[in-house]
Coordinates of C-alpha atoms and ligand atoms in Angstrom, one line a residue:
Chain A
M1 CA 79.0 84.7 74.0
K2 CA 79.6 81.1 73.1
N3 CA 83.1 80.8 74.0
T4 CA 82.6 81.4 77.7
V5 CA 81.9 78.6 80.0
T6 CA 80.4 78.8 83.5
I7 CA 82.4 77.5 86.1
N8 CA 82.2 76.7 89.5
E9 CA 84.0 79.6 91.3
K10 CA 84.1 78.2 94.7
D11 CA 85.7 75.1 93.8
L12 CA 88.2 76.7 91.8
I13 CA 89.1 79.2 94.4
A14 CA 89.2 76.3 97.0
R15 CA 91.6 74.4 94.7
E16 CA 93.6 77.6 94.2
K17 CA 94.1 77.9 98.0
L18 CA 95.5 74.5 98.4
N19 CA 98.4 75.0 96.1
N20 CA 99.0 78.3 96.7
P21 CA 99.0 79.0 100.5
S22 CA 98.4 82.4 101.5
F23 CA 101.0 84.5 103.8
A24 CA 98.9 83.7 106.6
K25 CA 99.2 80.0 106.3
T26 CA 102.9 80.1 105.5
I27 CA 103.1 82.0 108.9
W28 CA 101.2 79.6 110.6
R29 CA 103.3 76.7 109.3
E30 CA 106.4 78.4 110.2
I31 CA 105.1 79.0 113.8
I32 CA 104.1 75.3 114.5
H33 CA 107.4 74.2 113.2
D34 CA 109.3 76.3 115.8
K35 CA 109.0 75.0 119.2
M36 CA 110.0 78.4 120.8
A37 CA 107.3 80.2 118.6
I38 CA 104.6 78.0 119.4
I39 CA 105.2 78.0 123.2
S40 CA 105.7 82.0 122.9
L41 CA 102.4 82.2 121.2
I42 CA 100.4 80.1 123.6
L43 CA 101.9 82.1 126.4
L44 CA 101.4 85.2 124.9
I45 CA 97.6 84.3 124.1
I46 CA 97.5 83.4 128.0
I47 CA 99.0 86.5 129.3
L48 CA 97.0 88.8 127.2
A49 CA 93.6 86.8 127.4
T50 CA 94.2 87.0 131.3
A51 CA 95.2 90.9 131.1
Y52 CA 92.2 91.9 128.9
L53 CA 89.7 89.8 130.5
S54 CA 90.5 90.6 133.9
P55 CA 88.3 93.7 134.3
L56 CA 85.6 91.3 134.5
F57 CA 87.0 89.8 137.9
I58 CA 88.9 92.7 139.2
D59 CA 87.1 95.5 140.8
Q60 CA 88.9 98.7 139.4
V61 CA 87.5 101.2 141.8
A62 CA 88.7 98.8 144.9
L63 CA 92.1 98.7 143.2
K64 CA 92.6 102.5 143.2
R65 CA 91.3 102.9 146.7
V66 CA 94.0 103.6 149.2
N67 CA 94.2 101.6 152.3
F68 CA 96.6 102.6 155.1
L69 CA 96.2 99.4 157.1
N70 CA 97.2 97.3 154.4
T71 CA 100.4 98.7 153.0
W72 CA 103.5 96.6 152.1
K73 CA 101.9 93.2 152.6
A74 CA 103.8 90.2 151.4
P75 CA 102.0 88.0 149.0
S76 CA 99.1 86.0 150.5
A77 CA 96.0 84.3 149.9
A78 CA 93.9 87.3 149.6
N79 CA 96.6 89.4 147.7
W80 CA 98.3 86.9 145.5
L81 CA 101.3 89.5 144.9
G82 CA 100.8 91.4 147.9
T83 CA 100.1 95.1 148.1
D84 CA 102.0 98.3 147.5
D85 CA 102.5 101.5 149.4
G86 CA 98.5 102.5 149.3
G87 CA 97.5 98.9 150.1
R88 CA 96.6 98.2 146.6
D89 CA 96.8 94.8 145.4
V90 CA 99.6 94.3 143.1
F91 CA 98.3 91.4 141.0
G92 CA 95.2 93.3 139.9
Q93 CA 97.4 96.3 139.0
L94 CA 100.0 93.9 137.0
M95 CA 96.9 92.7 135.0
I96 CA 95.4 96.1 134.2
G97 CA 98.8 97.7 133.6
A98 CA 99.7 94.8 131.4
R99 CA 96.4 95.5 129.4
N100 CA 97.3 99.4 129.4
S101 CA 101.0 98.8 128.4
F102 CA 100.1 96.3 125.5
T103 CA 97.1 98.5 124.3
I104 CA 99.6 101.3 124.2
G105 CA 102.2 99.4 122.3
I106 CA 99.8 98.2 119.9
A107 CA 98.4 101.6 119.2
V108 CA 101.8 103.1 118.8
T109 CA 102.9 100.4 116.4
L110 CA 99.7 100.7 114.2
I111 CA 99.9 104.4 113.8
A112 CA 103.6 104.5 113.1
G113 CA 102.9 101.6 110.7
V114 CA 100.5 103.4 108.6
V115 CA 102.2 106.8 108.7
G116 CA 105.5 105.2 108.0
L117 CA 104.0 102.9 105.1
S118 CA 102.4 105.9 103.6
Y119 CA 105.2 108.3 103.8
G120 CA 107.8 105.5 102.4
L121 CA 105.5 104.4 99.7
I122 CA 105.0 108.0 98.5
S123 CA 108.5 108.8 98.7
G124 CA 109.7 105.6 97.0
F125 CA 107.0 105.7 94.4
Y126 CA 107.5 109.2 93.0
G127 CA 111.6 109.0 93.6
G128 CA 113.5 112.0 92.5
H129 CA 112.9 115.5 93.9
V130 CA 109.7 114.3 95.9
D131 CA 112.0 111.3 97.4
N132 CA 114.7 113.9 98.0
V133 CA 112.8 116.5 99.8
M134 CA 111.1 114.0 102.0
M135 CA 114.0 111.8 102.8
R136 CA 115.8 115.2 104.1
F137 CA 112.9 115.8 106.2
L138 CA 113.1 112.2 107.5
E139 CA 116.8 112.8 108.3
F140 CA 116.1 115.9 110.1
M141 CA 113.6 113.9 112.3
M142 CA 115.8 111.3 113.0
V143 CA 118.8 113.2 114.4
L144 CA 116.4 114.7 117.0
P145 CA 117.0 113.1 120.4
T146 CA 114.0 111.2 120.7
T147 CA 113.5 110.4 124.4
M148 CA 114.5 114.2 125.3
F149 CA 111.8 115.3 123.0
I150 CA 109.0 113.0 124.3
I151 CA 110.1 114.0 128.0
V152 CA 109.7 117.7 126.8
L153 CA 106.4 117.2 124.9
V154 CA 105.0 115.2 128.1
T155 CA 106.0 118.0 130.3
I156 CA 104.7 121.0 128.2
I157 CA 101.1 119.4 126.8
P158 CA 98.2 120.7 128.9
N159 CA 95.7 118.2 129.0
Y160 CA 97.7 115.1 129.0
N161 CA 96.3 111.6 128.9
V162 CA 96.8 108.2 127.5
V163 CA 95.8 109.4 123.8
S164 CA 98.1 112.3 123.8
F165 CA 100.8 109.7 125.0
I166 CA 100.1 107.4 122.4
L167 CA 100.4 110.3 119.9
I168 CA 103.7 111.9 121.5
L169 CA 105.3 108.2 121.0
S170 CA 104.1 107.7 117.4
I171 CA 105.9 111.0 116.4
F172 CA 109.2 109.3 116.6
A173 CA 108.0 105.8 116.0
W174 CA 107.5 105.6 112.2
L175 CA 110.6 107.1 111.1
G176 CA 112.4 103.8 110.5
K177 CA 109.5 102.1 109.2
A178 CA 109.2 104.9 106.6
R179 CA 112.8 104.5 105.4
L180 CA 112.6 101.0 105.2
I181 CA 109.6 100.7 102.8
R182 CA 110.9 103.7 101.0
S183 CA 114.0 101.7 99.9
R184 CA 111.7 98.6 99.0
A185 CA 109.4 101.0 97.0
L186 CA 112.4 102.3 95.0
Q187 CA 113.4 98.9 94.0
E188 CA 109.6 97.8 93.2
R189 CA 108.9 100.8 91.2
E190 CA 111.3 99.7 88.6
L191 CA 109.5 96.6 87.8
D192 CA 107.3 96.5 84.8
Y193 CA 104.0 95.6 86.6
I194 CA 104.2 99.1 87.8
N195 CA 104.9 100.6 84.6
A196 CA 102.0 98.4 83.1
S197 CA 99.9 100.0 85.6
K198 CA 100.9 103.5 84.6
T199 CA 100.3 102.8 81.1
L200 CA 97.0 101.3 81.8
G201 CA 96.0 104.6 83.2
T202 CA 95.9 103.6 87.0
P203 CA 96.0 106.6 89.0
S204 CA 99.2 106.8 91.2
W205 CA 97.7 106.2 94.7
K206 CA 95.9 103.1 93.3
I207 CA 99.3 101.9 92.2
M208 CA 100.9 102.9 95.6
F209 CA 98.4 101.2 97.9
F210 CA 96.9 98.5 95.6
E211 CA 99.7 97.3 93.5
M212 CA 102.8 98.1 95.3
F213 CA 101.6 97.6 98.9
P214 CA 100.5 94.1 98.7
N215 CA 103.9 93.2 97.5
L216 CA 105.6 94.8 100.5
S217 CA 103.0 93.5 103.0
S218 CA 105.2 90.8 104.5
L219 CA 107.9 93.4 105.1
V220 CA 105.6 95.6 106.9
I221 CA 104.0 92.8 109.0
V222 CA 107.4 91.6 110.1
N223 CA 108.7 94.9 110.9
M224 CA 105.6 95.7 113.0
T225 CA 105.9 92.6 115.3
L226 CA 109.5 93.0 115.7
T227 CA 109.1 96.6 116.8
L228 CA 105.8 96.1 118.9
A229 CA 108.1 94.4 121.7
G230 CA 110.3 97.9 121.5
N231 CA 107.2 100.0 121.8
I232 CA 106.0 98.4 124.9
G233 CA 109.7 98.7 126.3
I234 CA 109.7 102.3 125.3
E235 CA 106.3 102.9 127.2
T236 CA 107.5 101.2 130.3
G237 CA 111.0 102.8 130.3
L238 CA 109.4 106.2 130.1
T239 CA 106.8 105.5 132.9
F240 CA 109.7 104.4 135.0
L241 CA 111.6 107.6 134.5
G242 CA 108.3 109.3 135.5
Y243 CA 107.4 110.8 132.0
G244 CA 105.0 108.2 131.1
L245 CA 101.4 107.6 131.6
P246 CA 99.6 110.1 134.0
A247 CA 99.3 109.2 137.5
G248 CA 96.5 106.8 138.3
T249 CA 96.7 104.9 135.2
P250 CA 98.4 101.5 136.2
S251 CA 100.9 100.2 133.8
L252 CA 103.9 97.9 133.8
G253 CA 105.9 100.8 133.9
T254 CA 104.3 102.3 137.3
L255 CA 104.8 99.1 139.0
V256 CA 108.5 98.7 137.9
A257 CA 109.1 102.4 138.8
F258 CA 108.9 101.4 142.8
A259 CA 112.4 99.8 142.0
R260 CA 113.8 103.3 142.3
N261 CA 114.0 102.8 146.2
P262 CA 116.7 100.7 147.2
D263 CA 114.7 99.4 150.3
I264 CA 111.9 98.2 147.9
V265 CA 114.4 96.7 145.7
Q266 CA 115.6 94.7 148.6
N267 CA 112.9 94.0 150.7
K268 CA 109.6 94.4 148.9
W269 CA 110.4 92.2 145.5
W270 CA 106.8 91.3 145.0
V271 CA 105.8 95.0 143.8
W272 CA 108.2 95.3 141.2
L273 CA 109.8 91.8 140.3
P274 CA 106.5 90.4 138.7
A275 CA 106.1 93.5 136.3
A276 CA 109.9 93.3 135.4
L277 CA 109.5 89.5 134.7
L278 CA 106.1 90.0 132.7
I279 CA 108.0 92.7 130.5
L280 CA 110.9 90.3 129.7
V281 CA 108.5 87.4 129.0
M282 CA 106.2 89.5 126.7
M283 CA 109.1 91.0 124.8
L284 CA 110.6 87.7 124.5
C285 CA 107.6 86.2 123.3
I286 CA 106.8 88.8 120.9
N287 CA 110.2 88.3 119.6
Y288 CA 110.1 84.7 119.0
V289 CA 106.7 85.1 117.1
G290 CA 108.0 88.0 115.1
Q291 CA 111.1 85.9 114.2
A292 CA 108.9 83.2 112.9
I293 CA 107.0 85.6 110.7
K294 CA 110.2 86.8 109.5
R295 CA 111.3 83.5 108.3
A296 CA 107.8 82.7 106.8
S297 CA 108.3 86.2 104.7
D298 CA 111.7 84.8 103.2
A299 CA 111.8 81.6 101.6
R300 CA 115.4 81.0 102.1
Q301 CA 115.1 80.9 105.9
R302 CA 112.0 78.8 106.1
L303 CA 112.2 75.8 108.6
A304 CA 108.8 74.5 107.6
Chain B
M1 CA 97.1 110.4 57.7
S2 CA 99.7 108.4 59.4
L3 CA 98.6 107.3 63.0
L4 CA 101.9 108.4 64.7
T5 CA 104.4 110.8 63.3
V6 CA 107.7 110.9 65.3
N7 CA 109.7 113.9 64.8
D8 CA 113.4 114.4 65.7
L9 CA 112.6 112.7 69.1
K10 CA 115.4 113.1 71.6
V11 CA 115.6 111.7 75.1
H12 CA 118.5 112.8 77.2
Y13 CA 119.7 111.6 80.3
P14 CA 121.7 114.1 82.6
I15 CA 124.9 112.7 84.0
R16 CA 125.7 114.2 87.3
G17 CA 129.1 114.5 88.9
G18 CA 131.8 116.9 90.6
F19 CA 130.7 119.1 93.3
F20 CA 126.9 119.8 94.0
R21 CA 126.0 117.1 91.6
R22 CA 126.0 119.4 88.8
V23 CA 125.1 118.0 85.2
V24 CA 128.1 117.5 83.6
D25 CA 127.0 115.7 80.3
H26 CA 124.4 113.8 78.7
V27 CA 123.7 110.3 77.9
R28 CA 122.0 110.7 74.3
A29 CA 120.1 107.6 74.6
V30 CA 117.7 108.7 71.8
D31 CA 119.3 111.6 69.8
G32 CA 117.0 112.7 67.1
I33 CA 114.9 110.0 65.4
S34 CA 112.1 110.4 63.1
F35 CA 109.5 107.8 61.6
E36 CA 105.8 107.4 60.7
L37 CA 103.4 104.7 61.5
Q38 CA 100.5 103.9 58.9
P39 CA 97.4 102.5 60.5
G40 CA 97.4 98.9 60.3
E41 CA 101.3 98.3 59.7
T42 CA 103.9 96.9 61.7
Y43 CA 106.8 99.3 62.0
G44 CA 110.2 97.4 63.3
L45 CA 112.9 99.1 65.5
V46 CA 116.1 97.1 65.5
G47 CA 119.6 97.6 67.0
E48 CA 122.0 96.4 69.1
S49 CA 121.5 96.4 72.9
G50 CA 121.6 100.0 74.4
C51 CA 121.1 101.6 71.1
G52 CA 117.8 103.4 72.6
K53 CA 115.0 101.3 71.3
T54 CA 113.3 100.9 74.8
T55 CA 113.8 104.3 75.5
S56 CA 112.1 105.6 72.5
G57 CA 109.1 103.2 73.0
R58 CA 108.8 104.2 76.6
A59 CA 109.0 107.9 75.5
I60 CA 106.0 107.5 73.0
I61 CA 103.9 105.9 75.7
G62 CA 104.8 108.4 78.3
L63 CA 106.8 106.3 80.8
N64 CA 109.9 108.6 80.3
K65 CA 110.0 112.2 79.3
S66 CA 111.1 113.3 76.0
T67 CA 113.7 116.4 76.0
G68 CA 113.1 117.3 72.6
G69 CA 111.1 116.8 69.1
E70 CA 107.4 115.9 68.8
M71 CA 105.4 112.8 68.8
L72 CA 102.1 113.4 66.7
F73 CA 99.4 111.0 67.5
E74 CA 96.7 111.5 65.1
G75 CA 98.0 115.0 64.6
K76 CA 98.5 116.0 68.1
D77 CA 101.7 116.2 70.0
L78 CA 101.9 113.8 73.0
A79 CA 104.8 115.5 74.4
K80 CA 103.1 118.9 74.6
M81 CA 99.8 117.5 76.1
G82 CA 98.7 118.3 79.5
R83 CA 98.2 115.4 82.0
A84 CA 94.4 115.3 81.6
E85 CA 94.4 115.1 77.7
R86 CA 97.4 112.6 77.8
Y87 CA 95.1 110.4 80.0
K88 CA 92.5 110.4 77.3
H89 CA 95.0 109.0 74.8
T90 CA 95.9 105.9 77.5
K91 CA 93.2 103.9 75.6
D92 CA 94.8 104.4 72.4
I93 CA 98.4 103.5 73.1
Q94 CA 99.2 100.4 75.0
M95 CA 102.4 98.5 75.5
I96 CA 103.4 94.7 75.7
F97 CA 106.3 94.5 78.1
Q98 CA 109.6 92.3 77.5
D99 CA 109.7 90.5 80.6
P100 CA 106.2 88.6 81.3
Y101 CA 107.6 87.6 84.8
S102 CA 107.8 91.1 86.3
S103 CA 105.2 92.7 84.2
L104 CA 102.0 91.0 86.0
N105 CA 101.7 91.8 89.5
G106 CA 102.0 88.4 91.3
R107 CA 99.6 89.2 94.2
K108 CA 96.6 89.7 91.6
N109 CA 94.9 86.7 89.8
V110 CA 94.3 87.0 86.1
L111 CA 90.9 88.3 86.4
N112 CA 92.0 91.4 88.5
I113 CA 95.0 91.8 86.3
I114 CA 92.9 92.0 83.1
A115 CA 90.3 93.9 84.5
E116 CA 92.4 96.7 85.7
P117 CA 92.2 98.8 82.6
L118 CA 88.5 98.2 82.4
R119 CA 88.1 99.5 86.0
N120 CA 89.9 102.6 85.2
F121 CA 88.1 103.7 82.0
E122 CA 84.6 101.8 82.1
R123 CA 82.0 101.7 84.6
L124 CA 81.0 97.8 84.4
S125 CA 79.0 95.9 86.6
P126 CA 81.0 92.8 88.2
K127 CA 79.1 90.5 85.9
E128 CA 79.8 92.6 82.7
E129 CA 83.4 92.7 83.7
L130 CA 83.6 89.0 84.2
L131 CA 82.1 88.6 80.9
R132 CA 84.5 90.9 79.1
V133 CA 87.3 89.1 80.9
Q134 CA 86.4 85.9 80.1
E135 CA 86.0 86.9 76.1
L136 CA 89.5 88.4 76.3
V137 CA 90.8 85.2 77.9
A138 CA 89.4 83.2 75.4
R139 CA 90.6 85.2 72.6
V140 CA 94.2 84.9 73.8
G141 CA 93.7 81.3 74.0
L142 CA 93.7 80.7 77.5
S143 CA 91.4 78.2 79.2
P144 CA 88.4 79.9 80.8
E145 CA 89.2 78.4 84.3
S146 CA 92.5 80.4 84.4
I147 CA 90.9 83.6 85.6
Y148 CA 91.1 82.6 89.0
K149 CA 94.9 81.7 88.9
Y150 CA 98.0 83.4 89.7
P151 CA 100.5 84.6 87.3
H152 CA 103.1 82.0 88.8
Q153 CA 100.9 79.3 87.6
F154 CA 101.6 79.9 84.2
S155 CA 104.3 79.2 81.7
G156 CA 106.0 82.4 80.1
G157 CA 104.1 81.9 76.9
Q158 CA 100.8 81.9 78.6
R159 CA 102.0 84.8 80.9
Q160 CA 103.0 86.9 77.8
R161 CA 99.3 86.2 76.4
I162 CA 97.8 87.4 79.8
G163 CA 100.0 90.5 79.2
I164 CA 98.4 90.9 75.6
A165 CA 94.9 90.3 76.9
R166 CA 95.5 93.3 79.4
A167 CA 96.7 95.5 76.6
L168 CA 93.9 94.8 74.5
A169 CA 91.4 95.5 76.9
L170 CA 90.9 98.8 76.0
N171 CA 90.9 98.3 72.3
P172 CA 93.8 100.4 71.6
K173 CA 95.1 101.6 68.1
L174 CA 98.7 101.2 68.7
I175 CA 100.6 98.6 70.7
I176 CA 104.3 99.2 71.3
A177 CA 105.6 95.7 71.9
D178 CA 109.1 96.2 73.5
E179 CA 110.7 92.8 72.7
P180 CA 107.6 90.7 73.5
V181 CA 109.3 87.4 72.9
S182 CA 113.0 87.7 73.9
A183 CA 112.3 86.2 77.2
L184 CA 110.6 83.3 75.8
D185 CA 111.6 79.8 74.5
V186 CA 112.2 79.7 70.8
S187 CA 109.5 77.0 70.3
V188 CA 107.0 79.4 72.3
Q189 CA 108.3 82.4 70.4
A190 CA 106.8 81.7 66.9
Q191 CA 103.5 80.8 68.6
V192 CA 103.2 84.0 70.3
L193 CA 104.3 86.0 67.3
N194 CA 101.8 84.3 64.9
F195 CA 99.2 85.1 67.6
M196 CA 100.2 88.8 67.7
Q197 CA 99.8 88.9 63.7
E198 CA 96.4 87.3 64.0
I199 CA 95.0 89.9 66.5
Q200 CA 96.6 92.6 64.7
K201 CA 94.0 91.7 61.7
D202 CA 91.2 91.2 64.2
F203 CA 91.6 94.4 66.2
N204 CA 93.1 96.4 63.1
L205 CA 96.2 97.1 65.3
T206 CA 99.1 98.9 64.6
Y207 CA 102.6 97.8 66.1
L208 CA 105.7 99.3 66.8
F209 CA 107.7 96.3 67.0
I210 CA 111.1 96.7 69.1
S211 CA 113.5 93.7 68.7
H212 CA 117.2 93.1 68.2
D213 CA 116.4 89.7 66.4
L214 CA 116.4 90.5 62.8
G215 CA 115.0 87.1 61.9
I216 CA 111.8 88.0 64.0
I217 CA 111.6 91.6 62.6
Q218 CA 111.9 90.0 59.0
H219 CA 108.9 87.9 59.9
M220 CA 106.8 90.6 61.6
C221 CA 107.4 93.9 60.2
D222 CA 106.3 96.0 57.0
R223 CA 108.8 98.7 57.5
I224 CA 112.1 98.6 59.5
G225 CA 114.2 101.6 61.1
I226 CA 117.8 100.3 62.1
M227 CA 119.0 102.2 65.1
Y228 CA 122.6 102.8 66.1
R229 CA 123.7 104.9 69.3
G230 CA 120.3 106.5 69.4
R231 CA 120.0 107.8 65.7
F232 CA 118.7 105.9 62.5
V233 CA 121.0 104.5 60.2
E234 CA 118.8 103.2 57.8
E235 CA 115.0 103.0 57.3
G236 CA 112.9 101.2 54.4
T237 CA 110.6 98.2 53.8
A238 CA 111.5 94.8 55.0
D239 CA 112.5 93.8 51.6
E240 CA 114.7 96.7 51.0
I241 CA 116.7 96.3 54.2
Y242 CA 117.3 92.6 53.9
N243 CA 117.9 92.7 50.0
N244 CA 119.5 95.7 49.4
P245 CA 121.0 97.2 52.6
Q246 CA 122.9 100.4 52.1
H247 CA 124.8 101.5 55.4
V248 CA 127.4 99.5 56.4
Y249 CA 126.1 98.9 60.0
T250 CA 122.9 97.4 58.4
K251 CA 125.2 95.1 56.2
R252 CA 127.0 93.9 59.4
L253 CA 124.1 93.4 61.3
I254 CA 122.4 91.3 58.4
A255 CA 125.6 89.4 57.8
A256 CA 125.6 88.4 61.5
I257 CA 122.3 86.5 60.9
P258 CA 123.5 82.6 61.4
E259 CA 123.5 80.6 58.3
M260 CA 121.9 77.3 58.6
N261 CA 122.6 76.0 55.4
P262 CA 126.3 74.6 55.5
E263 CA 127.2 75.0 51.9
K264 CA 126.7 78.7 52.0
R265 CA 128.7 79.0 55.2
F266 CA 132.0 79.7 53.0
E267 CA 130.2 82.3 50.9
K268 CA 128.9 84.1 54.2
M269 CA 132.3 84.1 55.8
H270 CA 133.6 85.9 52.7
L271 CA 130.9 88.4 52.8
R272 CA 131.5 89.1 56.4
Q273 CA 135.2 89.6 55.7
S274 CA 134.2 92.1 52.7
I275 CA 131.8 94.1 54.6
N276 CA 134.5 94.3 57.3
E277 CA 137.0 95.7 54.9
E278 CA 134.2 98.1 53.7
Y279 CA 133.8 99.2 57.1
Q280 CA 137.4 100.0 57.7
T281 CA 138.2 101.7 54.3
G282 CA 134.9 103.4 54.0
Y283 CA 134.2 104.7 57.5
N284 CA 134.2 108.4 56.6
N285 CA 131.3 107.9 54.1
Y286 CA 129.1 106.7 57.2
F287 CA 130.2 108.5 60.3
D288 CA 131.4 111.9 60.5
K289 CA 134.5 112.9 62.6
D290 CA 133.0 112.7 65.8
G291 CA 131.9 109.3 65.2
R292 CA 128.5 110.5 64.7
M293 CA 125.9 109.3 62.1
F294 CA 124.9 111.8 59.3
D295 CA 121.2 112.7 58.9
L296 CA 118.9 110.3 57.0
K297 CA 119.0 110.8 53.1
K298 CA 116.4 109.6 50.8
I299 CA 117.4 107.3 48.2
S300 CA 114.1 105.9 46.9
E301 CA 110.5 106.7 47.8
S302 CA 110.6 104.4 51.2
H303 CA 114.4 103.9 51.5
S304 CA 116.6 106.2 53.4
V305 CA 119.9 105.8 54.7
A306 CA 122.5 107.8 56.9
M307 CA 125.2 108.3 54.6
Q308 CA 127.1 111.5 53.6
Ligands
ATP401 N1 117.4 106.2 83.5 C1 118.3 106.3 82.8 N2 119.6 107.1 83.1 C2 120.8 107.1 82.2 N3 121.0 106.4 81.2 C3 120.1 105.6 80.8 C4 118.6 105.6 81.5 N4 117.8 104.6 81.0 C5 118.5 104.0 79.8 N5 119.7 104.8 79.7 C6 120.8 104.6 78.6 O1 120.4 104.9 77.5 C7 120.9 103.9 76.7 C8 119.6 103.3 75.8 O2 118.9 102.3 76.9 P1 117.8 101.2 76.0 O3 117.4 100.8 77.4 O4 116.8 102.4 75.3 O5 118.5 100.4 75.1 P2 117.8 99.3 74.4 O6 118.0 99.5 72.9 O7 116.6 99.0 74.7 O8 118.7 98.1 74.8 P3 118.3 96.6 75.0 O9 118.2 95.9 73.5 O10 119.6 96.0 75.7 O11 117.0 96.4 75.6 C9 121.6 102.9 77.5 O12 123.0 103.3 76.9 C10 121.4 103.4 78.7 O13 122.7 103.4 79.3
MG402 MG1 115.3 97.3 75.7

C-alpha cells in the first residue's frame, strides 16, 4: 500500500471542527447572541440547580411533618415563604415541588420523544400501506379527549405512583411528534442518499436510525424543548384539578391547588403565588431557550 | 453468456382516482423493453425526459418493483428472487446516482460514507477498514486527508467521485450509472467520464449508462438503446445508431445535436427539415394507430428498429 499516507487524525479533526461547526455550537452561538435566551438559560440553570440541590439542605421528613401550632404563618425569617395548612414550610415544598414537576416534565418529554420518533420514522420510511395503517391509528388516538382519558386512567389504576403518572401522560404526548417526524421522513426518503443506502445493502432499521435520524435530529431537539414547557404545564394543571401526583408528593401543582379556596387566594397569597410565578418563569425561560434552538436549526432565521 | 438479460420489462404505476381511490389507469413508465448486457461492455440508454430510463435502472437494482417481464442476472431472475437471495446480489449490482448533492449523507464524513457497504458485507477491523477506504479514495483521485471531511466541503465532481468510490467498494460486476454527469459542469464532465472508463478496465466493470446526452453516449457506449415513452425504438452499436439511424425518432434526436461547424449549419438545417417531413408523411410506418411503437425488428445482426 504505497499510496496511503499516514495522517495526523487529531489535527485533521480539529481543523474539521473549526470550519464545520456542530449543531451544539450553532445553538450556543445563537443563545449568546440573544439577550432573552441567555438570561433565560442562566435563570433556568439557577432555578434547577437550587431545586435539585435542595434536598441537601432541606430536611424532607420535617417538611412532611404536620405541625398544628404553626399553620398559615406569613413569611418570616424562619419560614421564608411562610407555612401552609399543616404548618409545613412552603419554600421547602416549592423547591422539592419544582424538582418533581421538572423531572416529570423531562421524563414525559423523553419517553414521548423516543416513541414518537420511532413511530414517525417507521411510518415515513416505509410509506404506502404501512404509513396508511399507522397514520389511521394515530388519528384515532388524536381524537380521543386527552384530559378526560388521563383523569379516567388516574382514577382506575390500582397502585398509582409517580412512574405510572409519567407513563399515563406519555401515552398522549408522543402523537404530535410522531406526525411531525413522519412528514419529514416522507420527504427525506425520496432523497438519493436513502436510495444509495438501500442499494448498498444497509438494513432498513439502520437506514432509519443512522442515516435518516441524524438529518432530522435538529427538528427533534427543537420540538422536545418547546414541548417540555407544555408537559410541565400539563402536570401542574392535572395536579391542580386533583388528578395529578398522589397525595404526599409535593409538586408545583399541589401548591397552586391551594388557590381553589377564595380565602387562601385573597389572604394567604404566600402559599400559592410563588409556585404560580415559578411555573410562569420556568415556562417562559424554556420557551426563550427553545426559540433560540429553533433559530439555530434554520439558517434563515439565525441572528448570530 | 450475457451478464444481464432484460426481457419484456414492464413498470406500470397505478393512477388512482374517483371514489375510494380505485385504480383507474396505469402510467406505463416502462412498457416492455428487452436488452442484453455483455460482460465488460457499456450499454447506453438514451431518450427524452420522462421516457422511463431512470425507472428501468431502478427496477434492475431493485429500488422499485417491476410489474412484468424478467431480469436475468447471470441466468437468475432478479424479479422472482426472495429477499435473502436478492440481498446476495447487492454486491454485484451497484448504482451511481445522478445528483451528487443528495446522494451523499451530509451528516457523515467520507470515511463513514465509503465504509458503509464494507460494514454491511465484510467483517473488517477498524484498521483494515481504514486502509481499504484510503485505497479507494486514492483510486478515485482524492487526497488522503479528505476522508475526514464532509460532503459539503467538496465540489460536485469530487462528490461524484466519492459516490463512485462507494459503489466500487464491494467490487461489483454491473454498475448502473443514472446520468452520472448531468449535474456537473461541462468542464468536469469529461474528467469524470474518462475516469469511469479507466476504472471500467481496472475493475472489469459492465456499465448500464443512462443519459439524455447523445454526445456523451457516443463517447462512452459500445451499444445503445433508444427509448421513447417506455419502449425501445431502436437498438444497435454506437456506430450503427450514429451513422445509420433508421427510426425517425432516432434521426430527429441525432439531428438535434448542435453543430459546431458554421459551414455545416445550413446542411444541418436542411437535414432537420427533411426529417420533419418524413415524420409527417411516414408517421404510420413508425407508430400504430394508438400512437404506440411497434415491436423491435432485426435489420442486421446487431441492429433492430421498431418499424412496421
Ligand atoms: N412513483 C411514480 N408514480 C407514478 N408515475 C411515475 C413514478 N415515477 C415515475 N413516474 C413516471 O414514469 C415516467 C418515467 O419516469 P423516469 O423517471 O423513468 O424518466 P427518465 O427517463 O429518467 O427522465 P429524466 O431524463 O427526466 O430523468 C414519467 O412519465 C413519470 O411521470
Ligand atoms: Mg431520470
